[in-house]
PDB file of C-alpha atoms and ligand atoms in Angstrom:
ATOM      1  CA  UNK A   1      76.822  59.570  76.728  1.00 97.00           C
ATOM      2  CA  UNK A   2      77.883  63.248  76.332  1.00 98.00           C
ATOM      3  CA  UNK A   3      76.391  65.990  78.622  1.00 98.00           C
ATOM      4  CA  UNK A   4      76.968  69.882  78.412  1.00 98.00           C
ATOM      5  CA  UNK A   5      76.853  71.670  81.650  1.00 98.00           C
ATOM      6  CA  UNK A   6      76.076  75.433  81.322  1.00 98.00           C
ATOM      7  CA  UNK A   7      75.959  77.918  84.260  1.00 98.00           C
ATOM      8  CA  UNK A   8      75.587  81.840  84.887  1.00 98.00           C
ATOM      9  CA  UNK A   9      73.973  83.084  81.713  1.00 98.00           C
ATOM     10  CA  UNK A  10      72.816  86.152  83.706  1.00 98.00           C
ATOM     11  CA  UNK A  11      70.451  87.340  80.921  1.00 98.00           C
ATOM     12  CA  UNK A  12      73.179  87.441  78.089  1.00 98.00           C
ATOM     13  CA  UNK A  13      71.021  86.376  75.291  1.00 98.00           C
ATOM     14  CA  UNK A  14      73.895  86.554  72.644  1.00 98.00           C
ATOM     15  CA  UNK A  15      76.295  84.287  74.823  1.00 98.00           C
ATOM     16  CA  UNK A  16      73.394  81.935  75.174  1.00 98.00           C
ATOM     17  CA  UNK A  17      72.591  81.426  71.546  1.00 98.00           C
ATOM     18  CA  UNK A  18      76.250  81.114  70.642  1.00 98.00           C
ATOM     19  CA  UNK A  19      76.895  78.395  73.311  1.00 98.00           C
ATOM     20  CA  UNK A  20      73.780  76.530  72.383  1.00 98.00           C
ATOM     21  CA  UNK A  21      74.895  76.523  68.826  1.00 98.00           C
ATOM     22  CA  UNK A  22      78.408  75.386  69.717  1.00 98.00           C
ATOM     23  CA  UNK A  23      76.693  72.659  71.684  1.00 98.00           C
ATOM     24  CA  UNK A  24      74.600  71.460  68.874  1.00 97.00           C
ATOM     25  CA  UNK A  25      77.430  70.795  66.454  1.00 97.00           C
ATOM     26  CA  UNK A  26      79.124  68.750  69.245  1.00 97.00           C
ATOM     27  CA  UNK A  27      76.576  66.062  69.137  1.00 95.00           C
ATOM     28  CA  UNK A  28      75.704  66.349  73.028  1.00 98.00           C
ATOM     29  CA  UNK A  29      73.224  64.366  74.349  1.00 98.00           C
ATOM     30  CA  UNK A  30      71.811  66.584  77.056  1.00 98.00           C
ATOM     31  CA  UNK A  31      72.182  69.976  78.608  1.00 98.00           C
ATOM     32  CA  UNK A  32      72.146  70.925  82.197  1.00 98.00           C
ATOM     33  CA  UNK A  33      72.209  74.372  83.495  1.00 99.00           C
ATOM     34  CA  UNK A  34      73.278  74.803  86.829  1.00 98.00           C
ATOM     35  CA  UNK A  35      71.782  78.092  87.724  1.00 98.00           C
ATOM     36  CA  UNK A  36      71.733  81.941  87.306  1.00 98.00           C
ATOM     37  CA  UNK A  37      70.076  82.383  84.356  1.00 98.00           C
ATOM     38  CA  UNK A  38      69.047  85.941  84.991  1.00 98.00           C
ATOM     39  CA  UNK A  39      70.122  89.339  86.282  1.00 96.00           C
ATOM     40  CA  UNK A  40      72.666  91.654  84.601  1.00 95.00           C
ATOM     41  CA  UNK A  41      71.732  91.481  80.693  1.00 96.00           C
ATOM     42  CA  UNK A  42      68.594  92.925  79.248  1.00 96.00           C
ATOM     43  CA  UNK A  43      67.168  89.705  77.878  1.00 96.00           C
ATOM     44  CA  UNK A  44      66.456  87.537  80.931  1.00 98.00           C
ATOM     45  CA  UNK A  45      62.998  86.420  79.886  1.00 98.00           C
ATOM     46  CA  UNK A  46      64.252  85.085  76.452  1.00 98.00           C
ATOM     47  CA  UNK A  47      67.176  83.341  78.161  1.00 98.00           C
ATOM     48  CA  UNK A  48      64.630  81.679  80.377  1.00 98.00           C
ATOM     49  CA  UNK A  49      62.611  80.525  77.498  1.00 98.00           C
ATOM     50  CA  UNK A  50      65.801  78.986  75.664  1.00 98.00           C
ATOM     51  CA  UNK A  51      67.094  77.189  79.084  1.00 98.00           C
ATOM     52  CA  UNK A  52      63.565  75.649  79.409  1.00 98.00           C
ATOM     53  CA  UNK A  53      63.632  74.545  75.647  1.00 98.00           C
ATOM     54  CA  UNK A  54      66.840  73.231  75.704  1.00 98.00           C
ATOM     55  CA  UNK A  55      68.143  71.953  79.177  1.00 98.00           C
ATOM     56  CA  UNK A  56      66.872  68.562  80.662  1.00 98.00           C
ATOM     57  CA  UNK A  57      67.731  69.767  84.157  1.00 98.00           C
ATOM     58  CA  UNK A  58      67.998  73.299  85.526  1.00 98.00           C
ATOM     59  CA  UNK A  59      69.118  74.073  89.164  1.00 98.00           C
ATOM     60  CA  UNK A  60      68.514  77.337  90.787  1.00 98.00           C
ATOM     61  CA  UNK A  61      71.106  79.990  91.388  1.00 98.00           C
ATOM     62  CA  UNK A  62      71.426  82.801  94.129  1.00 98.00           C
ATOM     63  CA  UNK A  63      70.462  85.391  91.449  1.00 98.00           C
ATOM     64  CA  UNK A  64      67.561  83.221  90.135  1.00 98.00           C
ATOM     65  CA  UNK A  65      66.229  83.490  93.824  1.00 97.00           C
ATOM     66  CA  UNK A  66      67.131  87.121  94.906  1.00 96.00           C
ATOM     67  CA  UNK A  67      65.562  88.419  91.704  1.00 97.00           C
ATOM     68  CA  UNK A  68      62.372  86.460  91.423  1.00 97.00           C
ATOM     69  CA  UNK A  69      61.212  86.576  95.054  1.00 95.00           C
ATOM     70  CA  UNK A  70      58.756  88.615  96.539  1.00 93.00           C
ATOM     71  CA  UNK A  71      60.359  90.662  99.400  1.00 93.00           C
ATOM     72  CA  UNK A  72      58.101  91.175 102.325  1.00 90.00           C
ATOM     73  CA  UNK A  73      59.569  94.733 102.983  1.00 87.00           C
ATOM     74  CA  UNK A  74      61.273  96.272 100.254  1.00 81.00           C
ATOM     75  CA  UNK A  75      62.317  99.124 102.490  1.00 84.00           C
ATOM     76  CA  UNK A  76      64.506  96.868 104.270  1.00 88.00           C
ATOM     77  CA  UNK A  77      66.741  96.453 101.424  1.00 91.00           C
ATOM     78  CA  UNK A  78      69.483  98.750 100.628  1.00 93.00           C
ATOM     79  CA  UNK A  79      68.813 101.247  97.986  1.00 92.00           C
ATOM     80  CA  UNK A  80      71.277  99.647  95.475  1.00 91.00           C
ATOM     81  CA  UNK A  81      69.899  95.935  95.775  1.00 93.00           C
ATOM     82  CA  UNK A  82      66.361  97.376  95.908  1.00 94.00           C
ATOM     83  CA  UNK A  83      66.747  98.954  92.840  1.00 93.00           C
ATOM     84  CA  UNK A  84      68.094  95.984  91.202  1.00 93.00           C
ATOM     85  CA  UNK A  85      65.302  94.066  92.281  1.00 94.00           C
ATOM     86  CA  UNK A  86      62.602  96.428  90.869  1.00 93.00           C
ATOM     87  CA  UNK A  87      64.460  96.544  87.655  1.00 95.00           C
ATOM     88  CA  UNK A  88      64.848  92.643  87.230  1.00 95.00           C
ATOM     89  CA  UNK A  89      61.267  91.933  88.156  1.00 95.00           C
ATOM     90  CA  UNK A  90      60.195  94.487  85.361  1.00 96.00           C
ATOM     91  CA  UNK A  91      62.140  92.213  82.710  1.00 96.00           C
ATOM     92  CA  UNK A  92      60.540  88.978  83.613  1.00 97.00           C
ATOM     93  CA  UNK A  93      57.065  87.761  83.730  1.00 97.00           C
ATOM     94  CA  UNK A  94      55.198  86.143  87.024  1.00 97.00           C
ATOM     95  CA  UNK A  95      55.436  82.857  85.187  1.00 98.00           C
ATOM     96  CA  UNK A  96      59.009  83.125  84.762  1.00 98.00           C
ATOM     97  CA  UNK A  97      59.559  84.204  88.430  1.00 98.00           C
ATOM     98  CA  UNK A  98      57.678  81.110  89.563  1.00 98.00           C
ATOM     99  CA  UNK A  99      59.392  78.787  87.239  1.00 98.00           C
ATOM    100  CA  UNK A 100      62.764  80.168  88.944  1.00 98.00           C
ATOM    101  CA  UNK A 101      61.553  80.169  92.359  1.00 98.00           C
ATOM    102  CA  UNK A 102      60.522  76.314  92.098  1.00 98.00           C
ATOM    103  CA  UNK A 103      64.040  74.986  90.722  1.00 98.00           C
ATOM    104  CA  UNK A 104      65.892  72.441  92.563  1.00 98.00           C
ATOM    105  CA  UNK A 105      68.930  73.174  94.628  1.00 98.00           C
ATOM    106  CA  UNK A 106      71.227  70.180  93.137  1.00 98.00           C
ATOM    107  CA  UNK A 107      71.463  67.275  91.063  1.00 98.00           C
ATOM    108  CA  UNK A 108      73.739  64.202  90.935  1.00 98.00           C
ATOM    109  CA  UNK A 109      74.139  60.949  88.608  1.00 98.00           C
ATOM    110  CA  UNK A 110      76.701  58.332  88.203  1.00 98.00           C
ATOM    111  CA  UNK A 111      78.923  58.400  85.226  1.00 98.00           C
ATOM    112  CA  UNK A 112      81.534  55.658  84.699  1.00 98.00           C
ATOM    113  CA  UNK A 113      81.627  54.644  88.127  1.00 98.00           C
ATOM    114  CA  UNK A 114      81.823  58.315  89.705  1.00 98.00           C
ATOM    115  CA  UNK A 115      79.458  59.948  91.692  1.00 98.00           C
ATOM    116  CA  UNK A 116      78.963  63.267  90.055  1.00 98.00           C
ATOM    117  CA  UNK A 117      77.213  66.169  91.960  1.00 98.00           C
ATOM    118  CA  UNK A 118      76.124  69.232  90.795  1.00 98.00           C
ATOM    119  CA  UNK A 119      75.107  72.814  92.542  1.00 98.00           C
ATOM    120  CA  UNK A 120      75.156  76.178  91.994  1.00 98.00           C
ATOM    121  CA  UNK A 121      77.774  77.302  94.598  1.00 98.00           C
ATOM    122  CA  UNK A 122      78.397  74.974  97.541  1.00 98.00           C
ATOM    123  CA  UNK A 123      76.380  71.946  98.938  1.00 98.00           C
ATOM    124  CA  UNK A 124      74.964  74.136 101.785  1.00 97.00           C
ATOM    125  CA  UNK A 125      74.562  77.658 100.148  1.00 97.00           C
ATOM    126  CA  UNK A 126      73.436  79.431  97.075  1.00 93.00           C
ATOM    127  CA  UNK A 127      75.699  82.273  97.974  1.00 92.00           C
ATOM    128  CA  UNK A 128      79.046  81.171  99.361  1.00 94.00           C
ATOM    129  CA  UNK A 129      82.295  81.309  97.455  1.00 93.00           C
ATOM    130  CA  UNK A 130      84.728  78.739  97.059  1.00 95.00           C
ATOM    131  CA  UNK A 131      87.700  79.659  94.806  1.00 93.00           C
ATOM    132  CA  UNK A 132      90.432  77.287  93.405  1.00 93.00           C
ATOM    133  CA  UNK A 133      92.789  79.110  95.910  1.00 91.00           C
ATOM    134  CA  UNK A 134      91.016  78.294  98.780  1.00 93.00           C
ATOM    135  CA  UNK A 135      92.488  75.787 101.692  1.00 92.00           C
ATOM    136  CA  UNK A 136      92.136  72.094 100.914  1.00 94.00           C
ATOM    137  CA  UNK A 137      89.793  71.597 103.844  1.00 94.00           C
ATOM    138  CA  UNK A 138      87.100  74.281 102.546  1.00 94.00           C
ATOM    139  CA  UNK A 139      87.571  72.404  99.091  1.00 96.00           C
ATOM    140  CA  UNK A 140      86.963  69.034 100.671  1.00 97.00           C
ATOM    141  CA  UNK A 141      83.975  70.062 102.076  1.00 97.00           C
ATOM    142  CA  UNK A 142      82.349  70.689  98.719  1.00 98.00           C
ATOM    143  CA  UNK A 143      82.157  66.982  98.044  1.00 98.00           C
ATOM    144  CA  UNK A 144      80.290  66.213 101.338  1.00 98.00           C
ATOM    145  CA  UNK A 145      76.541  65.743 101.293  1.00 98.00           C
ATOM    146  CA  UNK A 146      73.846  68.333 102.874  1.00 98.00           C
ATOM    147  CA  UNK A 147      70.545  67.985 103.534  1.00 97.00           C
ATOM    148  CA  UNK A 148      69.929  70.002  99.998  1.00 96.00           C
ATOM    149  CA  UNK A 149      71.602  67.110  98.096  1.00 98.00           C
ATOM    150  CA  UNK A 150      70.052  64.112  96.602  1.00 98.00           C
ATOM    151  CA  UNK A 151      71.887  61.467  98.494  1.00 98.00           C
ATOM    152  CA  UNK A 152      74.028  61.437 101.644  1.00 98.00           C
ATOM    153  CA  UNK A 153      77.066  60.015  99.728  1.00 98.00           C
ATOM    154  CA  UNK A 154      80.505  61.735  99.440  1.00 98.00           C
ATOM    155  CA  UNK A 155      80.660  62.660  95.871  1.00 98.00           C
ATOM    156  CA  UNK A 156      83.764  61.813  93.458  1.00 98.00           C
ATOM    157  CA  UNK A 157      83.327  64.781  91.089  1.00 98.00           C
ATOM    158  CA  UNK A 158      81.784  68.107  92.040  1.00 98.00           C
ATOM    159  CA  UNK A 159      80.587  70.597  89.179  1.00 98.00           C
ATOM    160  CA  UNK A 160      79.530  73.905  90.099  1.00 98.00           C
ATOM    161  CA  UNK A 161      79.128  77.494  88.911  1.00 98.00           C
ATOM    162  CA  UNK A 162      78.706  80.847  90.688  1.00 97.00           C
ATOM    163  CA  UNK A 163      82.376  82.099  91.017  1.00 95.00           C
ATOM    164  CA  UNK A 164      82.442  82.750  86.773  1.00 95.00           C
ATOM    165  CA  UNK A 165      85.748  81.428  86.594  1.00 92.00           C
ATOM    166  CA  UNK A 166      86.652  78.112  85.087  1.00 95.00           C
ATOM    167  CA  UNK A 167      89.018  75.496  86.626  1.00 96.00           C
ATOM    168  CA  UNK A 168      89.342  71.972  87.557  1.00 97.00           C
ATOM    169  CA  UNK A 169      91.594  70.819  90.462  1.00 96.00           C
ATOM    170  CA  UNK A 170      92.321  67.266  91.762  1.00 95.00           C
ATOM    171  CA  UNK A 171      92.138  66.394  95.362  1.00 95.00           C
ATOM    172  CA  UNK A 172      93.748  62.885  95.873  1.00 92.00           C
ATOM    173  CA  UNK A 173      90.576  60.720  94.216  1.00 96.00           C
ATOM    174  CA  UNK A 174      88.346  63.655  93.905  1.00 98.00           C
ATOM    175  CA  UNK A 175      87.808  66.144  91.053  1.00 98.00           C
ATOM    176  CA  UNK A 176      86.499  69.571  91.454  1.00 98.00           C
ATOM    177  CA  UNK A 177      85.288  71.486  88.650  1.00 98.00           C
ATOM    178  CA  UNK A 178      83.976  74.929  87.794  1.00 98.00           C
ATOM    179  CA  UNK A 179      82.341  75.283  84.564  1.00 98.00           C
ATOM    180  CA  UNK A 180      82.755  78.874  84.301  1.00 97.00           C
ATOM    181  CA  UNK A 181      80.057  81.410  82.929  1.00 98.00           C
ATOM    182  CA  UNK A 182      78.386  81.431  79.665  1.00 98.00           C
ATOM    183  CA  UNK A 183      77.353  85.226  79.855  1.00 98.00           C
ATOM    184  CA  UNK A 184      79.641  86.794  82.366  1.00 97.00           C
ATOM    185  CA  UNK A 185      82.991  85.101  82.427  1.00 96.00           C
ATOM    186  CA  UNK A 186      85.568  87.111  84.458  1.00 90.00           C
ATOM    187  CA  UNK A 187      89.136  86.726  86.154  1.00 83.00           C
ATOM    188  CA  UNK A 188      89.623  86.873  89.773  1.00 76.00           C
ATOM    189  CA  UNK A 189      92.876  88.708  89.211  1.00 74.00           C
ATOM    190  CA  UNK A 190      93.964  91.329  86.918  1.00 72.00           C
ATOM    191  CA  UNK A 191      97.034  93.023  86.392  1.00 73.00           C
ATOM    192  CA  UNK A 192      97.214  95.369  83.654  1.00 70.00           C
ATOM    193  CA  UNK A 193     100.856  95.258  83.189  1.00 75.00           C
ATOM    194  CA  UNK A 194     101.130  91.696  83.230  1.00 77.00           C
ATOM    195  CA  UNK A 195      97.769  90.574  81.698  1.00 78.00           C
ATOM    196  CA  UNK A 196      97.939  88.849  77.994  1.00 81.00           C
ATOM    197  CA  UNK A 197      95.228  89.157  75.721  1.00 88.00           C
ATOM    198  CA  UNK A 198      91.739  90.220  77.061  1.00 87.00           C
ATOM    199  CA  UNK A 199      89.921  87.982  74.503  1.00 89.00           C
ATOM    200  CA  UNK A 200      91.187  84.933  76.792  1.00 89.00           C
ATOM    201  CA  UNK A 201      88.708  85.846  79.304  1.00 91.00           C
ATOM    202  CA  UNK A 202      85.565  87.106  77.451  1.00 95.00           C
ATOM    203  CA  UNK A 203      84.649  83.806  75.542  1.00 97.00           C
ATOM    204  CA  UNK A 204      81.532  81.985  77.001  1.00 98.00           C
ATOM    205  CA  UNK A 205      82.545  79.039  78.953  1.00 97.00           C
ATOM    206  CA  UNK A 206      81.197  75.605  79.658  1.00 98.00           C
ATOM    207  CA  UNK A 207      82.015  71.889  80.173  1.00 98.00           C
ATOM    208  CA  UNK A 208      81.256  68.708  78.383  1.00 98.00           C
ATOM    209  CA  UNK A 209      81.442  65.494  80.519  1.00 98.00           C
ATOM    210  CA  UNK A 210      81.428  62.316  78.853  1.00 98.00           C
ATOM    211  CA  UNK A 211      81.194  58.780  79.889  1.00 98.00           C
ATOM    212  CA  UNK A 212      78.870  55.732  80.713  1.00 98.00           C
ATOM    213  CA  UNK A 213      75.736  57.609  82.317  1.00 98.00           C
ATOM    214  CA  UNK A 214      74.154  55.819  85.137  1.00 98.00           C
ATOM    215  CA  UNK A 215      76.757  53.300  85.427  1.00 98.00           C
ATOM    216  CA  UNK A 216      78.460  52.380  88.912  1.00 98.00           C
ATOM    217  CA  UNK A 217      81.207  50.374  87.313  1.00 98.00           C
ATOM    218  CA  UNK A 218      84.670  51.499  86.952  1.00 96.00           C
ATOM    219  CA  UNK A 219      85.136  49.756  83.705  1.00 96.00           C
ATOM    220  CA  UNK A 220      84.721  52.747  81.258  1.00 97.00           C
ATOM    221  CA  UNK A 221      86.316  56.036  80.499  1.00 97.00           C
ATOM    222  CA  UNK A 222      85.226  59.558  81.865  1.00 98.00           C
ATOM    223  CA  UNK A 223      86.158  62.856  80.116  1.00 98.00           C
ATOM    224  CA  UNK A 224      85.903  66.284  80.894  1.00 98.00           C
ATOM    225  CA  UNK A 225      86.207  68.918  78.289  1.00 98.00           C
ATOM    226  CA  UNK A 226      86.223  72.785  78.815  1.00 98.00           C
ATOM    227  CA  UNK A 227      84.951  74.652  75.959  1.00 98.00           C
ATOM    228  CA  UNK A 228      85.427  78.553  75.438  1.00 97.00           C
ATOM    229  CA  UNK A 229      82.931  80.201  72.492  1.00 98.00           C
ATOM    230  CA  UNK A 230      83.044  83.349  71.237  1.00 97.00           C
ATOM    231  CA  UNK A 231      80.195  85.424  70.714  1.00 98.00           C
ATOM    232  CA  UNK A 232      79.280  88.852  69.437  1.00 97.00           C
ATOM    233  CA  UNK A 233      79.626  91.134  72.516  1.00 97.00           C
ATOM    234  CA  UNK A 234      78.634  94.282  70.545  1.00 97.00           C
ATOM    235  CA  UNK A 235      75.559  92.661  69.430  1.00 97.00           C
ATOM    236  CA  UNK A 236      74.740  91.893  72.719  1.00 97.00           C
ATOM    237  CA  UNK A 237      75.516  95.275  74.226  1.00 97.00           C
ATOM    238  CA  UNK A 238      73.162  97.300  71.288  1.00 95.00           C
ATOM    239  CA  UNK A 239      70.726  97.224  73.683  1.00 91.00           C
ATOM    240  CA  UNK A 240      72.631  98.501  76.701  1.00 89.00           C
ATOM    241  CA  UNK A 241      70.661 101.795  76.945  1.00 91.00           C
ATOM    242  CA  UNK A 242      67.941  99.687  78.572  1.00 92.00           C
ATOM    243  CA  UNK A 243      70.303  98.639  81.310  1.00 94.00           C
ATOM    244  CA  UNK A 244      70.432 100.448  84.622  1.00 93.00           C
ATOM    245  CA  UNK A 245      73.971  98.830  85.155  1.00 92.00           C
ATOM    246  CA  UNK A 246      75.333  99.375  81.666  1.00 94.00           C
ATOM    247  CA  UNK A 247      79.021 100.703  82.413  1.00 94.00           C
ATOM    248  CA  UNK A 248      79.633  97.763  84.707  1.00 93.00           C
ATOM    249  CA  UNK A 249      78.051  95.351  82.253  1.00 95.00           C
ATOM    250  CA  UNK A 250      80.139  96.525  79.350  1.00 95.00           C
ATOM    251  CA  UNK A 251      83.132  96.418  81.404  1.00 92.00           C
ATOM    252  CA  UNK A 252      82.543  92.689  82.467  1.00 93.00           C
ATOM    253  CA  UNK A 253      81.675  91.758  79.042  1.00 96.00           C
ATOM    254  CA  UNK A 254      84.419  93.456  77.015  1.00 94.00           C
ATOM    255  CA  UNK A 255      87.226  93.445  79.760  1.00 90.00           C
ATOM    256  CA  UNK A 256      86.320  90.549  82.027  1.00 89.00           C
ATOM    257  CA  UNK A 257      86.631  93.016  85.030  1.00 87.00           C
ATOM    258  CA  UNK A 258      84.149  92.071  87.693  1.00 88.00           C
ATOM    259  CA  UNK A 259      82.115  94.967  88.723  1.00 87.00           C
ATOM    260  CA  UNK A 260      83.017  94.747  92.484  1.00 85.00           C
ATOM    261  CA  UNK A 261      86.535  93.947  92.780  1.00 81.00           C
ATOM    262  CA  UNK A 262      86.648  94.890  96.406  1.00 81.00           C
ATOM    263  CA  UNK A 263      84.550  91.879  96.939  1.00 82.00           C
ATOM    264  CA  UNK A 264      86.733  89.595  95.068  1.00 81.00           C
ATOM    265  CA  UNK A 265      89.809  91.168  96.867  1.00 83.00           C
ATOM    266  CA  UNK A 266      88.271  90.201 100.317  1.00 84.00           C
ATOM    267  CA  UNK A 267      88.563  86.569  99.251  1.00 83.00           C
ATOM    268  CA  UNK A 268      92.131  86.679  98.699  1.00 86.00           C
ATOM    269  CA  UNK A 269      93.096  88.730 101.648  1.00 87.00           C
ATOM    270  CA  UNK A 270      91.141  86.016 103.652  1.00 86.00           C
ATOM    271  CA  UNK A 271      93.584  83.649 102.118  1.00 88.00           C
ATOM    272  CA  UNK A 272      96.587  85.845 102.785  1.00 88.00           C
ATOM    273  CA  UNK A 273      97.227  86.500  99.141  1.00 85.00           C
ATOM    274  CA  UNK A 274      98.209  89.821  98.089  1.00 82.00           C
ATOM    275  CA  UNK A 275      96.853  90.265  94.430  1.00 77.00           C
ATOM    276  CA  UNK A 276      99.116  93.503  93.768  1.00 76.00           C
ATOM    277  CA  UNK A 277     102.250  91.332  94.068  1.00 78.00           C
ATOM    278  CA  UNK A 278     101.191  88.457  91.788  1.00 75.00           C
TER     279      UNK A 278
HETATM  280 MN1  LIG B   1      75.583  83.094  91.175  1.00 72.90          MN
END
């Protein structure tokens, strides 16, 4: 069985359409979305509709939650966040919001003997950030069960999204995979003097996992395939006048530069890595 795993569409309808077309031509049996269908682009409702039509399993991401829920006291939010909440609420229906709020936190299945577990960010949180460069003990924690996981077993393969940055890494007998982002891929480290082609970053990312679905026996092969799909970025940006965050959205889509590099720099500082020296 071939399963496509997509994540972090973030309201980018053009990217989602191109990704679904690509998935269709690869004879995939089912599609799973691991969260953050909305927030950033101006077509979140259309993206929710396509996700509902095409994905067998859909998980909840931090943005699905943060921009669907009703805040008791909006005055307590920072002005910037409040603006984003009000704007995002205006783009989706009450039914869309309820749909996103009801989504599950995680999912898991066996494939060719391996227990494969999926969640948006970490097994315990919607928001925490774990990157490839993190310490081995923090990456190992990603395999442990939590009260949010379907079973209490230690997983063999972890598949997550949230950081918008595709990678796969082996930790002894364990495999950790980030599927990247369909609608908002970017790089953690950017250096204008040393970067190669920016188009290496801006394609939509997703993963195909292939193997004997549901099998606990170690007698069949398992495959992981990263796919990068070009899409019409200008077409996606044609409605950008509707976007209250149009400058940062354009920069992310066209240049793969995250809107809040300070936040990313913090992750590297915490690890003792000076990104200016890389
Ligand atoms: Mn996220």
